[in-house]
CSV table of C-alpha atoms in Angstrom, one decimal:
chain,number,residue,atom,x,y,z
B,1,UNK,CA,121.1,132.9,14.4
B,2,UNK,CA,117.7,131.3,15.2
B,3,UNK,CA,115.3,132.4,12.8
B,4,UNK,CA,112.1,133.6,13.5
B,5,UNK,CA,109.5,131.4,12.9
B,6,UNK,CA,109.4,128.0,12.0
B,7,UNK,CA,108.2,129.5,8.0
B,8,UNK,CA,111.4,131.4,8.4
B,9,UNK,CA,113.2,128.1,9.2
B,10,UNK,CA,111.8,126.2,6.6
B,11,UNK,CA,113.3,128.6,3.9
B,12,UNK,CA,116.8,128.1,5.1
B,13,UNK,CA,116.5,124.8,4.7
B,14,UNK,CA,114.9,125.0,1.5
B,15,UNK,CA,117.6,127.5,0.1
B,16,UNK,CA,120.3,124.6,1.1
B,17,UNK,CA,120.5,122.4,-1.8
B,18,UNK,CA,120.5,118.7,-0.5
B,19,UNK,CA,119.7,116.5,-3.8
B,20,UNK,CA,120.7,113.4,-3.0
B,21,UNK,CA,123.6,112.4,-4.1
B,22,UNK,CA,123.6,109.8,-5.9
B,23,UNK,CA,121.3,111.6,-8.4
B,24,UNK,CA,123.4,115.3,-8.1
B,25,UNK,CA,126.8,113.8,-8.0
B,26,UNK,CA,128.3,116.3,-5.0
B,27,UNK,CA,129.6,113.9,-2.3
B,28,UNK,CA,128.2,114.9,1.4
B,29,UNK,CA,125.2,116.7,0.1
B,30,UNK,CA,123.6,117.1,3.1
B,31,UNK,CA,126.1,118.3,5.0
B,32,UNK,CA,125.9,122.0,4.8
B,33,UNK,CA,122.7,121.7,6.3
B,34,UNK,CA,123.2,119.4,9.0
B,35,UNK,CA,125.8,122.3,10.1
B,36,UNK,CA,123.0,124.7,9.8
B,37,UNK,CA,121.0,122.7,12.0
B,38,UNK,CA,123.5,121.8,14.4
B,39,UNK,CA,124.3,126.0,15.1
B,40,UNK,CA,120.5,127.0,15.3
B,41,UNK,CA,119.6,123.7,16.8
B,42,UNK,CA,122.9,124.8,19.9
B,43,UNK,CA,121.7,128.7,19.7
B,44,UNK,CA,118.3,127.5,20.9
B,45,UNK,CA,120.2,125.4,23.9
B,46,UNK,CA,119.9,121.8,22.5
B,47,UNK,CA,122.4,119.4,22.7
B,48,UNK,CA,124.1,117.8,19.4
B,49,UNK,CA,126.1,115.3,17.8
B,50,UNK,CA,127.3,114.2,14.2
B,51,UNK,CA,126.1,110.8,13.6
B,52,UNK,CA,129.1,109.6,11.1
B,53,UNK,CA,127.9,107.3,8.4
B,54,UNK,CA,130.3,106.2,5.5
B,55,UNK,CA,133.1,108.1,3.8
B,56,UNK,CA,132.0,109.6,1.1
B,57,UNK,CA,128.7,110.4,2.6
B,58,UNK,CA,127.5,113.3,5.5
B,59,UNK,CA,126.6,113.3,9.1
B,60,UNK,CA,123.4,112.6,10.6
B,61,UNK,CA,122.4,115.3,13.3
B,62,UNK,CA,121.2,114.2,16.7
B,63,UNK,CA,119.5,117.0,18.5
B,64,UNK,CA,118.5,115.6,21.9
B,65,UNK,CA,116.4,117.6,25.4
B,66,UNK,CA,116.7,116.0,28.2
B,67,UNK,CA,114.0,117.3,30.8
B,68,UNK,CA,114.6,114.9,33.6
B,69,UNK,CA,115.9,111.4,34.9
B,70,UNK,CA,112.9,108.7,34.2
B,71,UNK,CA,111.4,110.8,31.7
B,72,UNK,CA,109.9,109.0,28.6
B,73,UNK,CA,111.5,109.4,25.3
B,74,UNK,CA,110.1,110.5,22.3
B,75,UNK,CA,112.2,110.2,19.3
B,76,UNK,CA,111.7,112.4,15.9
B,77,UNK,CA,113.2,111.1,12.4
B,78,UNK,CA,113.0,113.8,9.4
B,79,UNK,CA,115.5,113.3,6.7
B,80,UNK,CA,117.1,116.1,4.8
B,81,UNK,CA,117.6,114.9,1.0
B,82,UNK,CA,115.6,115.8,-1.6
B,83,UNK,CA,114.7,114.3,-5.0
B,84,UNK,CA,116.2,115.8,-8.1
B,85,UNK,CA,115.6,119.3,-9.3
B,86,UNK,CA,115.1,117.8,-13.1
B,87,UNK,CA,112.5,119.3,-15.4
B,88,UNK,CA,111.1,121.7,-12.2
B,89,UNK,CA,109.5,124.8,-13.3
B,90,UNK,CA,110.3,127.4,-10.1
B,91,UNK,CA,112.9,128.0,-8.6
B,92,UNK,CA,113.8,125.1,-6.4
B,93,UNK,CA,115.8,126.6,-4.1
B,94,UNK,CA,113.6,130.0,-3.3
B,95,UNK,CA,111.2,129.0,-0.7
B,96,UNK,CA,109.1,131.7,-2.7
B,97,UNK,CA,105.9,132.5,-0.5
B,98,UNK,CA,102.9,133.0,-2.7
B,99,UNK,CA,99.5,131.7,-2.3
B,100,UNK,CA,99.7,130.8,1.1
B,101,UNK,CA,102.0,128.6,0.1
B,102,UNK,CA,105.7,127.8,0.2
B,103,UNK,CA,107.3,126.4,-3.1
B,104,UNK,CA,110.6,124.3,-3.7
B,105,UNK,CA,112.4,121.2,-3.8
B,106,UNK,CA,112.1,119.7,-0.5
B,107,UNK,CA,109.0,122.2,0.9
B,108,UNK,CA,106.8,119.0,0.8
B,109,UNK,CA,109.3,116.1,1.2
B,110,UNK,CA,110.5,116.7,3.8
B,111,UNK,CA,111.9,119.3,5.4
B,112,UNK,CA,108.6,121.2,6.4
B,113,UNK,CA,108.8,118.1,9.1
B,114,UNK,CA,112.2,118.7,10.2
B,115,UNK,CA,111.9,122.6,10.4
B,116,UNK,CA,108.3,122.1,12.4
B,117,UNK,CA,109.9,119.3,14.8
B,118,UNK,CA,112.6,121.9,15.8
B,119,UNK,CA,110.6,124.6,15.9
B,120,UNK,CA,108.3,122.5,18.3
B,121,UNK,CA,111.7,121.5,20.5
B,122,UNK,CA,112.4,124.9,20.8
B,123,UNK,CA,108.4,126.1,21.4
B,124,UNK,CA,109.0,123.1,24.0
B,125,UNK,CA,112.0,124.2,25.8
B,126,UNK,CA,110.6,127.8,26.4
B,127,UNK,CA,107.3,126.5,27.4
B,128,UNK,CA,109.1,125.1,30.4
B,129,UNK,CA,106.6,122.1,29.6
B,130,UNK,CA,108.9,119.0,31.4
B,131,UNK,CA,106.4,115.8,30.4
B,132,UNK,CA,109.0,114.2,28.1
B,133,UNK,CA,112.6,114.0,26.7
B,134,UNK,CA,113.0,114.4,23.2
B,135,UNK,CA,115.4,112.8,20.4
B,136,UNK,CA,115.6,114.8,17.0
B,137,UNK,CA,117.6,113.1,14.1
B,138,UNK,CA,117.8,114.7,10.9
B,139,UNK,CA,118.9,112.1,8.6
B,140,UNK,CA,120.4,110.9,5.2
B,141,UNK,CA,119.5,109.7,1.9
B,142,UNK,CA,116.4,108.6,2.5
B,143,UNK,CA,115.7,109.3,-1.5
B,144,UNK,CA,117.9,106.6,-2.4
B,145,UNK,CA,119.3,104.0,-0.5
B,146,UNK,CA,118.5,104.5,3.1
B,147,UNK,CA,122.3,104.1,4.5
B,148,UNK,CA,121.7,106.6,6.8
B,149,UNK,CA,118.9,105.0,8.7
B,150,UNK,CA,120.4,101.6,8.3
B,151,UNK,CA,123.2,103.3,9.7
B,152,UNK,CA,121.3,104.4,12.4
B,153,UNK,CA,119.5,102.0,13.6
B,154,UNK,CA,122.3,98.9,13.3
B,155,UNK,CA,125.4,101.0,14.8
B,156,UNK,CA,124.4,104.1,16.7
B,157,UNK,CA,120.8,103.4,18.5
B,158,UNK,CA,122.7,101.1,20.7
B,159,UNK,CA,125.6,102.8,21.5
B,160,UNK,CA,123.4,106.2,22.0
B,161,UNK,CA,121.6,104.3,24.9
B,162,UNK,CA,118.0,105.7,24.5
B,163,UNK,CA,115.2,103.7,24.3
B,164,UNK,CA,112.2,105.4,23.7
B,165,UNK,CA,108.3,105.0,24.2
B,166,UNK,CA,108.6,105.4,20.1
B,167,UNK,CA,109.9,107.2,17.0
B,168,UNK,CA,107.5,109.4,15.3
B,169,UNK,CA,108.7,109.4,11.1
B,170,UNK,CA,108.1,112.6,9.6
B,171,UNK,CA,106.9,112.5,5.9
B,172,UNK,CA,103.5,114.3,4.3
B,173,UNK,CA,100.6,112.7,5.8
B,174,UNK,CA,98.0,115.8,6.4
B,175,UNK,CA,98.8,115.7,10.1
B,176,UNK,CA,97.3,112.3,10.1
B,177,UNK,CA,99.1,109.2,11.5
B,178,UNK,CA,100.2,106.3,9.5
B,179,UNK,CA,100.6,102.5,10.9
B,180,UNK,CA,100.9,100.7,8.6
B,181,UNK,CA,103.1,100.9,5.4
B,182,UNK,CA,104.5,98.5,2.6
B,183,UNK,CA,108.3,98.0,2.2
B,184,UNK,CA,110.4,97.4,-1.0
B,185,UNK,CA,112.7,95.6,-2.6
B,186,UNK,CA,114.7,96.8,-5.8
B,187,UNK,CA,116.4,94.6,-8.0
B,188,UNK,CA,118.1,94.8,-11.3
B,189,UNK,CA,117.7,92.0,-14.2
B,190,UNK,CA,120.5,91.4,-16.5
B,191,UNK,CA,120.3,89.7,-20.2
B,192,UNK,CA,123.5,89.0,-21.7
B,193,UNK,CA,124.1,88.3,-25.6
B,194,UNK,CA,126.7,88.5,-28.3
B,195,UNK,CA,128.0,92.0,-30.2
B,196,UNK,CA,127.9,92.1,-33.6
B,197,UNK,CA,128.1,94.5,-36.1
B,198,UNK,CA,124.1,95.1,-36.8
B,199,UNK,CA,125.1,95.1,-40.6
B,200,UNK,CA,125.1,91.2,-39.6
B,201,UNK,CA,122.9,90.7,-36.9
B,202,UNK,CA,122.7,87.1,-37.3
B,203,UNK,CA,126.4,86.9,-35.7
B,204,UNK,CA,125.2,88.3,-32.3
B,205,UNK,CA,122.3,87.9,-29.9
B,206,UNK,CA,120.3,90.9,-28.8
B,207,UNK,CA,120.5,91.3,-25.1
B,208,UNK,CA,117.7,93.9,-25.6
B,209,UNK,CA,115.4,91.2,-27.8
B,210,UNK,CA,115.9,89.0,-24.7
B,211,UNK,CA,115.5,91.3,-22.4
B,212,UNK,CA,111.8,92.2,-23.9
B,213,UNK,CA,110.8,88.7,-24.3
B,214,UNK,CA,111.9,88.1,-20.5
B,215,UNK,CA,109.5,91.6,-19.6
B,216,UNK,CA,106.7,90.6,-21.1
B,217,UNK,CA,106.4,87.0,-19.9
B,218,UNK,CA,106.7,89.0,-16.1
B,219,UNK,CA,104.9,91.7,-17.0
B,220,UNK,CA,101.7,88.9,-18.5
B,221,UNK,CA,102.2,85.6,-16.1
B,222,UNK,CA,104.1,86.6,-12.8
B,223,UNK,CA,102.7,90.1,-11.6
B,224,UNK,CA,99.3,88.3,-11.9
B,225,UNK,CA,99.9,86.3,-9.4
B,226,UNK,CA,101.4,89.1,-6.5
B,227,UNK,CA,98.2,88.4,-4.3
B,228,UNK,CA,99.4,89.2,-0.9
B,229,UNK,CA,96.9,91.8,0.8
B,230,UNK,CA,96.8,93.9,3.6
B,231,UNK,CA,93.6,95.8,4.7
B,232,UNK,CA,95.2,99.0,4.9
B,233,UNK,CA,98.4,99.2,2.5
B,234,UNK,CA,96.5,97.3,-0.3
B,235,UNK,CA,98.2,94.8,-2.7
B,236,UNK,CA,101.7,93.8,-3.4
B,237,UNK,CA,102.8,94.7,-6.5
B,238,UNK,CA,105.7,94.9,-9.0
B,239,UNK,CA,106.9,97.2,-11.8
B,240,UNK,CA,109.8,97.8,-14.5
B,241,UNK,CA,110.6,101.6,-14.3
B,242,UNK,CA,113.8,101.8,-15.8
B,243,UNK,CA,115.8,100.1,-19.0
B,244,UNK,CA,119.7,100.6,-20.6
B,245,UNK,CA,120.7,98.2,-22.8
B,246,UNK,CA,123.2,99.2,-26.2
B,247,UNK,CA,126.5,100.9,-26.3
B,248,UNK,CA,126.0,102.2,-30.3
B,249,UNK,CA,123.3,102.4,-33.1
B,250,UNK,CA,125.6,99.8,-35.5
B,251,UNK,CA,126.2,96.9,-32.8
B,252,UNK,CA,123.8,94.5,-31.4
B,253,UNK,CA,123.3,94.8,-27.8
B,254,UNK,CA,125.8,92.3,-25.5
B,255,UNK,CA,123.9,93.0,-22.4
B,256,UNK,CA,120.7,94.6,-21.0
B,257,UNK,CA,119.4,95.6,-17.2
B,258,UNK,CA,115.8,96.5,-16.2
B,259,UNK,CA,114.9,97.8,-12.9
B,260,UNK,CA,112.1,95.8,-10.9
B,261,UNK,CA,110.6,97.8,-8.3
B,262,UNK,CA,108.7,94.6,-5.5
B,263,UNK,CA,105.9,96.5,-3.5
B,264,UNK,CA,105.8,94.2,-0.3
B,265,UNK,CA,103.3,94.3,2.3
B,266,UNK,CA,103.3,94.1,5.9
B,267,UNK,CA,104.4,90.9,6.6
B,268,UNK,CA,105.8,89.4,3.8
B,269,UNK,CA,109.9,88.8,3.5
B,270,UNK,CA,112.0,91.0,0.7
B,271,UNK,CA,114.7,87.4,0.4
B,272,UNK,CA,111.3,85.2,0.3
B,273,UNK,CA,109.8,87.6,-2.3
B,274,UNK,CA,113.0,87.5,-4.5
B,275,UNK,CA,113.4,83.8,-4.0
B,276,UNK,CA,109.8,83.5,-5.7
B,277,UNK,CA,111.0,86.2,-8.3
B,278,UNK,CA,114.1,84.2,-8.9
B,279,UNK,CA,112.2,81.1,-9.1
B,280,UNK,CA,110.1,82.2,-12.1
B,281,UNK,CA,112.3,83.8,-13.7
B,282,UNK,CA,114.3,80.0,-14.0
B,283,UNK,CA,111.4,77.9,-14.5
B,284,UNK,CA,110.2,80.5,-17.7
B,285,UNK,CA,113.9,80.5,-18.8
B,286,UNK,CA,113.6,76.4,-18.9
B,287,UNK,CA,110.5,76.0,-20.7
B,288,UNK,CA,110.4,79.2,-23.4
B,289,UNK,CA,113.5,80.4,-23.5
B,290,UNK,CA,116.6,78.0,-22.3
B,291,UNK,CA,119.5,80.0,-24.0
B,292,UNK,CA,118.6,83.3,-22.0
B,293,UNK,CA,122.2,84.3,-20.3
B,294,UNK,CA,120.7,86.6,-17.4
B,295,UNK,CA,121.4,87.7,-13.8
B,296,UNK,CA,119.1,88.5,-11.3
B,297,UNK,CA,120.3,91.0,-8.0
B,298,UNK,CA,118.3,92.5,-5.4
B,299,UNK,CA,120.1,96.2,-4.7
B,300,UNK,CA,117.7,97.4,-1.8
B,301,UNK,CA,115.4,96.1,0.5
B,302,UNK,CA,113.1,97.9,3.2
B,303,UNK,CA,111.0,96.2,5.2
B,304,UNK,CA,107.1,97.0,5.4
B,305,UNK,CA,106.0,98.9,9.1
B,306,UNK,CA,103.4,98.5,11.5
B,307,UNK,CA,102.9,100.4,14.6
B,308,UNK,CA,104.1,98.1,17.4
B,309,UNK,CA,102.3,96.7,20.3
B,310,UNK,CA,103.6,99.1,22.6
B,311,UNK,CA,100.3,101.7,22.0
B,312,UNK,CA,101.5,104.6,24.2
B,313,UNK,CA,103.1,106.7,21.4
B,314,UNK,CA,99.6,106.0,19.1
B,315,UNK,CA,97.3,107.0,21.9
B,316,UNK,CA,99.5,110.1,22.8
B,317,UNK,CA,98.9,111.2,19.2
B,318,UNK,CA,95.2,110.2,18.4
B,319,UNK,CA,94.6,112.5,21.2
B,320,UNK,CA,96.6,115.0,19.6
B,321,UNK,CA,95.2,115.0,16.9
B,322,UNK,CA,91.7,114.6,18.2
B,323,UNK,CA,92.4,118.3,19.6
B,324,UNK,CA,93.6,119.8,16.6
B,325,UNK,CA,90.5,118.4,14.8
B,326,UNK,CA,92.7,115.8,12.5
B,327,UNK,CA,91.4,112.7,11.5
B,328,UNK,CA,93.1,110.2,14.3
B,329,UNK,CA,92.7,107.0,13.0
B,330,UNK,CA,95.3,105.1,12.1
B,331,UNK,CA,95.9,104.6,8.4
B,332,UNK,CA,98.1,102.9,5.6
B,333,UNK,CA,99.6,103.9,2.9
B,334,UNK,CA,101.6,101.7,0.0
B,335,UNK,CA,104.6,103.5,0.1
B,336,UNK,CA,108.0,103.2,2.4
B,337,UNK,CA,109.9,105.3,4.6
B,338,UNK,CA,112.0,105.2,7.7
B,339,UNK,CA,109.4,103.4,9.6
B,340,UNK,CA,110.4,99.5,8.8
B,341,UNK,CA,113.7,100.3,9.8
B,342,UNK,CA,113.2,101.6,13.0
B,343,UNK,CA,110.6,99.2,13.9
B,344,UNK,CA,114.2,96.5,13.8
B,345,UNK,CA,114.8,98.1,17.3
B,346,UNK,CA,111.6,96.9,18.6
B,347,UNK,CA,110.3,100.4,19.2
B,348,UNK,CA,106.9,101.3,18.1
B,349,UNK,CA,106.4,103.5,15.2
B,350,UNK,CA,103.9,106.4,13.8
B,351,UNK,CA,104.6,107.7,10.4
B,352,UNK,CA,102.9,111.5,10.6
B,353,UNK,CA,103.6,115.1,9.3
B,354,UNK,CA,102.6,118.4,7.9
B,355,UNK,CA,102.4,117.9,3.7
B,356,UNK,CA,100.3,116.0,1.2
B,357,UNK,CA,102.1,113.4,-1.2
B,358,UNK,CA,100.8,114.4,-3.6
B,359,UNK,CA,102.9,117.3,-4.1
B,360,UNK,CA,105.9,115.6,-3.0
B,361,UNK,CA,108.8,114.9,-5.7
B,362,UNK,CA,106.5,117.3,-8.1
B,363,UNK,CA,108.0,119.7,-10.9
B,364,UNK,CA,106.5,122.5,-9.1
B,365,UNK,CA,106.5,121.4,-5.5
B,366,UNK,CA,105.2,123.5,-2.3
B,367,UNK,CA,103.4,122.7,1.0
B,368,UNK,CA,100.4,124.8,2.3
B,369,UNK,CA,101.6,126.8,5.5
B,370,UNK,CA,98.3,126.3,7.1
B,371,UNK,CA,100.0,122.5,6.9
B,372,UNK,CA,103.2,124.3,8.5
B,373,UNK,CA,101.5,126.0,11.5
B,374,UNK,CA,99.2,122.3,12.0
B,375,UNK,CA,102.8,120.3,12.1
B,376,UNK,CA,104.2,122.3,14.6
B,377,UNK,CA,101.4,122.3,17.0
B,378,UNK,CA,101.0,118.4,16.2
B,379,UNK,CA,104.6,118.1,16.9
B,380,UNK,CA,104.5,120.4,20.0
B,381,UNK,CA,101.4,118.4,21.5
B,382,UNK,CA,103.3,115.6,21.0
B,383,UNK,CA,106.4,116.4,23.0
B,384,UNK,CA,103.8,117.5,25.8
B,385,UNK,CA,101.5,114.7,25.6
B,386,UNK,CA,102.0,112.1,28.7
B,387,UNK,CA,103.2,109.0,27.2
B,388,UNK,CA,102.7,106.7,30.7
């Protein structure tokens, strides 16, 4: 049953839980509401398709109109997992409406862009508005370790046989478009000692006494020196979010890991970053502390985005958003999304969507639905906009 509105869509989606599921645990959790999706998206006389990913894991959606033979191709990207639900203090799953605003996990982040870029297909379609054919995926894990995109964009964008004038990323950006964005890497650091009962601590090493040496020596001489720069995504940076390290209160520690979260900027290279990582890491372990047992792994990396030089799909929505009185020049930000990916098919790439950050991933989340009404209309200019 198509709902009616896009606010109305946006609480179906929002009463589907989709925590990611490497945090919740429950295999496929995005599945339920890709099947949503897929019947409302077919009611409304789209086409669709699963987009299988890994076992284990659920479909991507692809909802695709096709208005014509030649036609340009615009392709939308909003990804439907959520963070965790942790510590939240209303109801995640309500979609309550208070305030002129609509609260729960996932209002902000993202699904107010996936519920507005449908709503716009299907505001689209009945307009009878033929300028462009549009591409809608609603993908996975995003949250966590971007499979689904990776997924995406090295096994199906091929074989799909699209190839757009450009993918517009939704995430909350005020309506605003984003060209420029850092990428990531993720890496875990492992100290390794000797167990011993801690009523005799000087038969074992500490992995977690190592560890802290090793942390503070990155922490005082190697983040210093991160001095790549970009004008609009700002500095690279590094930092250690996350520690485990001891089985039991009695025993010394046998092994440690620490989290390193790499901020990179446009530009530079997560292996070439690591290398450098790796390489201090080695030459501190040589002149201070030559015993340290440790490992070093990189567990993610997503590369940094800018636009592209193909500037059809920018101009298309600076004069969108010229229309609907949003600031239209292009910006930066110093987080990641989808964007560096899909920049790997060559395609250029605006990052842009109804939503402030600032609320995303928060205990009490929501998104204003004067930001909901703005989306859609952003998103509906855009599918009309001529993109020659």
């Amino acid at each position: 049953m198509i709902p009616e509105n896009v606010v109305e869509l946006l609480q179906v989606m929002v009463r589907c839980d989709t925590v990611n599921q490497s945090v919740s645990g429950v295999l496929k959790a995005e599945q339920r509401l890709a099947e949503i999706l897929k019947g409302i998206a077919e009611e409304m006389g789209f086409e669709t398709r699963y987009l299988p990913v890994d076992d284990g894991q659920a479909d991507q959606l692809l909802v695709t109109y096709q208005v014509g033979e030649g036609k340009p191709w615009v392709w939308f990207d909003s990804h439907m997992d959520t963070v965790s639900v942790a510590g939240m203090t209303i109801e995640p799953f309500g979609g309550e409406i208070k305030d002129g605003k609509m609260w729960g996990r996932g209002t902000c982040d993202t699904k107010g862009t996936g519920a507005c870029m449908l709503w716009a297909m299907h505001a689209y379609k009945q307009s009878g508005c033929a300028e462009n054919n549009i591409a809608l995926l609603f993908s996975i894990d995003e949250e966590e370790g971007m499979t689904g995109i990776r997924s995406f964009v090295r096994k199906d964008y091929e074989a799909i046989g699209i190839e757009p004038v450009g993918f517009v990323v939704g995430e909350p950006t005020k309506c605003e478009p984003i060209v420029r964005h850092n990428g990531v890497f993720r890496g875990e650091v492992w100290t390794y000692g000797k167990a011993a009962h801690s009523s005799e601590p000087e038969n074992g090493v500490s992995a977690i006494s190592a560890m802290a040496r090793l942390l503070l020596k990155i922490e005082g001489e190697y983040i210093p020196t991160l001095n790549a720069r970009d004008e609009l995504t700002g500095k690279a940076q590094m930092s250690m979010n996350k520690i485990l390290g001891g089985e039991s209160l009695n025993v010394i520690p046998d092994a440690c890991l620490a989290y390193v979260d790499r901020r990179l900027v446009p530009g530079e290279k997560a292996a070439d970053a690591f290398r450098e990582f790796e390489a201090f890491v080695a030459d501190y372990t040589k002149r201070e502390d030559e015993g340290l047992n440790y490992e070093l792994k990189m567990t993610l990396a997503v590369p940094g985005m800018d636009a592209g030089e193909d500037e059809r799909l920018l101009r298309g929505i600076q004069g969108v958003c010229e229309e609907l009185g949003v600031r239209n020049e292009g910006l930066g930000v110093a987080y990641a999304t989808h964007g560096g990916y899909l920049r790997e098919t060559g395609q250029s790439v605006v990052v842009i969507g109804p939503g402030d950050i600032a609320q995303a991933h928060t205990k009490d989340e929501y998104v204003e639905l004067e930001q909901i009404e703005l989306g859609m209309k952003l998103y509906l200019g855009i599918m009309k906009a001529e993109m020659g």
